[in-house]
Short mmCIF file of C-alpha atoms (C1' of nucleotides) in Angstrom, two decimals:
data_model
loop_
_atom_site.label_atom_id
_atom_site.label_comp_id
_atom_site.label_asym_id
_atom_site.label_seq_id
_atom_site.Cartn_x
_atom_site.Cartn_y
_atom_site.Cartn_z
CA MET A 1 0.00 0.00 0.00
CA LYS A 2 1.39 3.38 -1.00
CA ALA A 3 1.76 5.93 1.74
CA THR A 4 -0.47 8.27 -0.21
CA LYS A 5 -3.16 5.64 -0.44
CA LEU A 6 -2.82 4.86 3.24
CA LYS A 7 -3.27 8.53 3.99
CA ARG A 8 -6.43 8.64 1.90
CA LEU A 9 -7.81 5.60 3.65
CA GLN A 10 -7.04 7.04 7.04
CA ALA A 11 -8.67 10.30 6.04
CA ALA A 12 -11.73 8.26 5.08
CA GLY A 13 -11.93 6.92 8.61
CA TRP A 14 -9.99 3.68 8.38
CA LYS A 15 -7.84 2.62 11.22
CA ALA A 16 -4.64 0.71 10.74
CA GLY A 17 -5.26 -2.95 11.46
CA THR A 18 -8.09 -3.88 9.17
CA ALA A 19 -9.08 -7.49 8.64
CA ARG A 20 -7.30 -7.47 5.32
CA GLU A 21 -4.12 -6.22 6.89
CA PHE A 22 -4.45 -8.69 9.69
CA LEU A 23 -4.81 -11.59 7.31
CA LYS A 24 -1.84 -10.45 5.29
CA LEU A 25 0.27 -10.13 8.37
CA SER A 26 -0.70 -13.59 9.53
CA GLU A 27 0.18 -14.97 6.17
CA GLU A 28 3.63 -13.48 6.31
CA GLU A 29 3.98 -14.48 9.92
CA ALA A 30 2.98 -18.02 8.97
CA MET A 31 5.65 -18.13 6.31
CA LEU A 32 8.25 -17.20 8.88
CA VAL A 33 6.98 -19.81 11.31
CA GLU A 34 7.04 -22.50 8.67
CA LEU A 35 10.56 -21.58 7.74
CA LYS A 36 11.58 -21.82 11.36
CA LEU A 37 10.01 -25.24 11.75
CA LEU A 38 11.85 -26.42 8.67
CA LEU A 39 15.14 -25.26 10.12
CA VAL A 40 14.40 -26.58 13.58
CA ASP A 41 13.91 -29.97 12.04
CA ALA A 42 17.12 -29.61 10.12
CA VAL A 43 18.99 -28.86 13.32
CA ARG A 44 17.79 -32.04 14.98
CA ARG A 45 18.54 -34.15 11.95
CA SER A 46 21.97 -32.63 11.42
CA ARG A 47 22.81 -32.95 15.09
CA ARG A 48 21.93 -36.64 15.09
CA LYS A 49 23.64 -37.20 11.77
CA HIS A 50 26.82 -35.82 13.28
CA GLY A 51 26.36 -37.95 16.38
CA LEU A 52 26.00 -35.12 18.85
CA SER A 53 23.91 -34.97 22.00
CA GLN A 54 22.09 -31.77 22.87
CA THR A 55 24.64 -31.21 25.59
CA GLU A 56 27.54 -31.55 23.19
CA LEU A 57 26.00 -29.21 20.66
CA ALA A 58 25.34 -26.72 23.46
CA GLN A 59 29.02 -26.79 24.44
CA ARG A 60 30.11 -26.22 20.87
CA MET A 61 28.05 -23.10 20.57
CA LYS A 62 28.46 -22.00 24.18
CA SER A 63 24.80 -22.38 24.93
CA SER A 64 22.99 -24.79 27.21
CA GLN A 65 21.27 -28.13 26.79
CA SER A 66 17.94 -26.66 27.76
CA ARG A 67 18.16 -24.04 25.06
CA ILE A 68 18.96 -26.66 22.44
CA ALA A 69 15.92 -28.59 23.61
CA LYS A 70 13.84 -25.46 23.21
CA ILE A 71 15.24 -24.86 19.75
CA GLU A 72 14.28 -28.34 18.65
CA ALA A 73 10.89 -28.07 20.31
CA GLY A 74 10.14 -24.99 18.23
CA ASP A 75 9.76 -22.89 21.35
CA PRO A 76 8.57 -19.41 20.41
CA SER A 77 11.20 -17.84 22.65
CA VAL A 78 13.90 -18.97 20.23
CA SER A 79 15.18 -16.62 17.55
CA LEU A 80 15.95 -17.49 13.97
CA ASP A 81 19.50 -16.37 14.65
CA LEU A 82 19.93 -18.98 17.35
CA ILE A 83 18.41 -21.67 15.17
CA MET A 84 20.83 -20.90 12.36
CA ARG A 85 23.76 -20.76 14.75
CA ALA A 86 22.79 -24.15 16.06
CA PHE A 87 22.47 -25.51 12.56
CA PHE A 88 25.95 -24.38 11.60
CA ALA A 89 27.36 -25.54 14.91
CA THR A 90 26.22 -29.09 14.21
CA GLY A 91 28.84 -29.08 11.51
CA ALA A 92 26.41 -28.46 8.70
CA GLY A 93 28.03 -26.62 5.81
CA ARG A 94 26.89 -24.95 2.65
CA GLN A 95 25.82 -28.21 1.09
CA GLU A 96 23.45 -29.02 3.91
CA LEU A 97 22.24 -25.45 3.98
CA LYS A 98 21.34 -25.60 0.35
CA ARG A 99 19.56 -28.89 0.81
CA VAL A 100 17.48 -27.56 3.68
CA PHE A 101 16.53 -24.47 1.79
CA SER A 102 15.43 -26.55 -1.14
CA GLU A 103 12.79 -27.99 1.17
CA THR A 104 11.31 -24.54 1.17
CA GLU A 105 9.32 -25.61 -1.84
CA LYS A 106 7.41 -28.06 0.29
CA MET A 107 6.12 -25.29 2.50
CA ALA A 108 2.32 -25.19 2.43
CA ALA A 109 0.82 -22.74 -0.04
CA MET B 1 33.84 -33.23 19.92
CA LYS B 2 32.36 -35.90 22.15
CA ALA B 3 31.71 -34.98 25.74
CA THR B 4 33.97 -37.81 26.84
CA LYS B 5 36.80 -36.51 24.70
CA LEU B 6 36.25 -33.01 25.97
CA LYS B 7 36.45 -34.31 29.49
CA ARG B 8 39.74 -36.02 28.74
CA LEU B 9 41.15 -32.88 27.22
CA GLN B 10 40.05 -30.81 30.15
CA ALA B 11 41.56 -33.32 32.50
CA ALA B 12 44.79 -32.94 30.52
CA GLY B 13 44.81 -29.24 31.27
CA TRP B 14 43.06 -27.77 28.25
CA LYS B 15 40.80 -24.86 28.65
CA ALA B 16 37.75 -24.30 26.54
CA GLY B 17 38.49 -21.72 23.87
CA THR B 18 41.53 -23.02 22.02
CA ALA B 19 42.67 -21.47 18.79
CA ARG B 20 41.12 -24.32 16.89
CA GLU B 21 37.78 -23.78 18.56
CA PHE B 22 38.03 -20.07 17.99
CA LEU B 23 38.68 -20.51 14.30
CA LYS B 24 35.81 -22.93 13.97
CA LEU B 25 33.49 -20.55 15.73
CA SER B 26 34.53 -17.68 13.46
CA GLU B 27 33.94 -19.84 10.45
CA GLU B 28 30.42 -20.61 11.56
CA GLU B 29 29.86 -17.04 12.57
CA ALA B 30 31.08 -15.94 9.14
CA MET B 31 28.61 -18.26 7.46
CA LEU B 32 25.80 -16.66 9.41
CA VAL B 33 26.99 -13.17 8.54
CA GLU B 34 27.24 -14.01 4.87
CA LEU B 35 23.76 -15.42 4.93
CA LYS B 36 22.49 -12.26 6.54
CA LEU B 37 24.16 -10.07 3.94
CA LEU B 38 22.60 -12.14 1.20
CA LEU B 39 19.18 -11.64 2.71
CA VAL B 40 19.70 -7.98 3.43
CA ASP B 41 20.44 -7.49 -0.23
CA ALA B 42 17.36 -9.44 -1.12
CA VAL B 43 15.25 -7.19 1.05
CA ARG B 44 16.43 -4.06 -0.69
CA ARG B 45 15.98 -5.56 -4.13
CA SER B 46 12.54 -6.95 -3.34
CA ARG B 47 11.45 -3.71 -1.75
CA ARG B 48 12.43 -1.72 -4.83
CA LYS B 49 11.00 -4.31 -7.17
CA HIS B 50 7.69 -3.90 -5.40
CA GLY B 51 8.00 -0.13 -5.57
CA LEU B 52 8.08 0.51 -1.84
CA SER B 53 9.93 3.19 0.07
CA GLN B 54 11.57 2.32 3.37
CA THR B 55 8.81 4.23 5.12
CA GLU B 56 6.11 2.24 3.35
CA LEU B 57 7.75 -1.07 4.12
CA ALA B 58 8.11 0.02 7.73
CA GLN B 59 4.38 0.72 7.94
CA ARG B 60 3.54 -2.67 6.47
CA MET B 61 5.50 -4.49 9.10
CA LYS B 62 4.78 -2.02 11.89
CA SER B 63 8.39 -1.04 12.22
CA SER B 64 10.11 2.27 11.51
CA GLN B 65 11.98 3.77 8.59
CA SER B 66 15.17 3.97 10.57
CA ARG B 67 15.05 0.29 11.36
CA ILE B 68 14.55 -0.59 7.70
CA ALA B 69 17.55 1.55 6.89
CA LYS B 70 19.56 -0.35 9.48
CA ILE B 71 18.39 -3.67 8.08
CA GLU B 72 19.56 -2.72 4.61
CA ALA B 73 22.81 -1.32 5.93
CA GLY B 74 23.60 -4.68 7.50
CA ASP B 75 23.69 -3.11 10.95
CA PRO B 76 24.83 -5.71 13.49
CA SER B 77 21.99 -4.76 15.81
CA VAL B 78 19.50 -6.33 13.41
CA SER B 79 18.32 -9.88 13.90
CA LEU B 80 17.83 -12.50 11.24
CA ASP B 81 14.21 -12.65 12.32
CA LEU B 82 13.68 -9.01 11.48
CA ILE B 83 15.45 -9.39 8.15
CA MET B 84 13.20 -12.28 7.18
CA ARG B 85 10.11 -10.45 8.36
CA ALA B 86 11.10 -7.50 6.22
CA PHE B 87 11.71 -9.74 3.26
CA PHE B 88 8.28 -11.31 3.48
CA ALA B 89 6.69 -7.94 4.14
CA THR B 90 7.99 -6.63 0.83
CA GLY B 91 5.57 -9.03 -0.75
CA ALA B 92 8.16 -11.65 -1.52
CA GLY B 93 6.66 -15.13 -1.60
CA ARG B 94 7.96 -18.66 -1.75
CA GLN B 95 9.26 -18.22 -5.26
CA GLU B 96 11.46 -15.30 -4.30
CA LEU B 97 12.52 -17.06 -1.14
CA LYS B 98 13.70 -20.03 -3.11
CA ARG B 99 15.55 -17.84 -5.55
CA VAL B 100 17.37 -16.03 -2.79
CA PHE B 101 18.35 -19.21 -1.06
CA SER B 102 19.73 -20.57 -4.29
CA GLU B 103 22.27 -17.75 -4.11
CA THR B 104 23.59 -19.50 -1.06
CA GLU B 105 25.82 -21.43 -3.41
CA LYS B 106 27.67 -18.27 -4.25
CA MET B 107 28.71 -17.79 -0.67
CA ALA B 108 32.48 -17.75 -0.35
CA ALA B 109 34.03 -21.07 0.54
"C1'" DT C 1 16.76 29.18 -2.80
"C1'" DG C 2 13.27 26.77 -0.45
"C1'" DC C 3 10.51 22.49 -0.21
"C1'" DG C 4 9.38 17.69 -0.51
"C1'" DT C 5 10.86 12.95 -0.57
"C1'" DA C 6 14.03 9.18 0.31
"C1'" DC C 7 17.49 7.32 3.00
"C1'" DA C 8 21.18 7.21 6.89
"C1'" DT C 9 22.77 7.42 11.72
"C1'" DG C 10 22.67 8.02 16.88
"C1'" DT C 11 20.19 7.32 21.06
"C1'" DC C 12 17.35 5.10 24.46
"C1'" DA C 13 13.44 3.01 27.22
"C1'" DG C 14 10.98 -0.96 26.93
"C1'" DA C 15 10.37 -5.59 24.87
"C1'" DA C 16 12.28 -9.93 23.57
"C1'" DC C 17 15.85 -13.36 23.90
"C1'" DT C 18 19.54 -15.92 26.25
"C1'" DG C 19 22.38 -18.94 29.28
"C1'" DA C 20 22.15 -21.09 33.38
"C1'" DC C 21 20.00 -23.63 36.78
"C1'" DA C 22 16.60 -26.74 38.83
"C1'" DT C 23 13.93 -30.39 38.08
"C1'" DA C 24 11.25 -34.03 35.54
"C1'" DT C 25 10.61 -38.01 32.40
"C1'" DA C 26 12.19 -41.86 29.85
"C1'" DC C 27 15.61 -45.35 28.57
"C1'" DT C 28 19.61 -48.48 29.39
"C1'" DT C 29 22.67 -51.16 31.83
"C1'" DC C 30 24.24 -53.38 35.74
"C1'" DG D 1 16.06 -50.62 41.53
"C1'" DA D 2 20.17 -47.59 41.58
"C1'" DA D 3 22.98 -45.03 38.48
"C1'" DG D 4 23.99 -42.95 34.11
"C1'" DT D 5 22.64 -40.65 29.85
"C1'" DA D 6 19.51 -38.07 26.83
"C1'" DT D 7 15.93 -34.91 26.45
"C1'" DA D 8 12.09 -31.76 28.10
"C1'" DT D 9 10.11 -27.82 30.73
"C1'" DG D 10 9.82 -23.75 33.89
"C1'" DT D 11 12.03 -19.72 35.70
"C1'" DC D 12 14.71 -15.58 35.82
"C1'" DA D 13 18.46 -12.03 35.82
"C1'" DG D 14 21.24 -10.09 32.49
"C1'" DT D 15 21.98 -9.06 27.68
"C1'" DT D 16 20.41 -7.92 23.09
"C1'" DC D 17 17.08 -6.18 19.90
"C1'" DT D 18 13.33 -3.05 18.74
"C1'" DG D 19 10.37 0.97 17.61
"C1'" DA D 20 10.33 5.59 17.95
"C1'" DC D 21 12.30 9.90 17.72
"C1'" DA D 22 15.64 13.44 16.42
"C1'" DT D 23 18.55 14.89 13.16
"C1'" DG D 24 21.54 14.81 9.06
"C1'" DT D 25 22.55 14.19 4.07
"C1'" DA D 26 21.40 14.03 -0.74
"C1'" DC D 27 18.62 14.69 -4.68
"C1'" DG D 28 15.00 16.79 -7.73
"C1'" DC D 29 12.09 20.43 -8.78
"C1'" DA D 30 9.49 24.79 -8.89
#
DNA sequence: TGCGTACATGTCAGAACTGACATATACTTC
DNA sequence: GAAGTATATGTCAGTTCTGACATGTACGCA
């Protein structure tokens, strides 16, 4: 939405946060969540593939076992940054990264 | 490194934080940074492609112009989460996402 | 020159995230 | 069934990130 258009809408009595906007936001939010879940799964798989326990992975990345557990559980308190750090810390390289991202296609429409 | 091995090393007088560990950490950190830069670039391109100003994008995602500027400048205070949110908020969908991720291959070895 | 628009940079109070710890459950193995 | 290992869950103080604001720069245009 152009700023000018937004201004016109607001002048016409619209408030920010219409149903349309809400739905759009949720859609984008959903995309982010799906992406996170994809990566979270990749972390667990990569960790196991490399024969690491949660505790070992935590040591590698100077975090804690409980936080790794939360990462893998898809806990909402976990940032995308931490997920990616965990993924790389499992030993996953560019190859694995590419493979995971290719799963992006399978994300629900 | 297995926990058992770590324990042996520690018993032998090693401290956590050897040069080797440091280098490995930087390598993983570098991978994350590169990924961020890739995405940051994608945000700017997608934003322009969709004809949005920083201010307009900020409104869409309920952020502020200055934060969008920081995102695009690769400011270290910006999280991967925010970068991805911005990317999706530009209107980028799964197609664009896939295309960006495919650039992952071009990341320096 | 003055004005409008787009973008950049610094700051900061409040919100969100983090590591660490405690504790719980579930398996194995002895 | 005690002990060890792996994972899960709740909590919280300290750190990091965020939106908002102020302000600056650069460009085009009347």
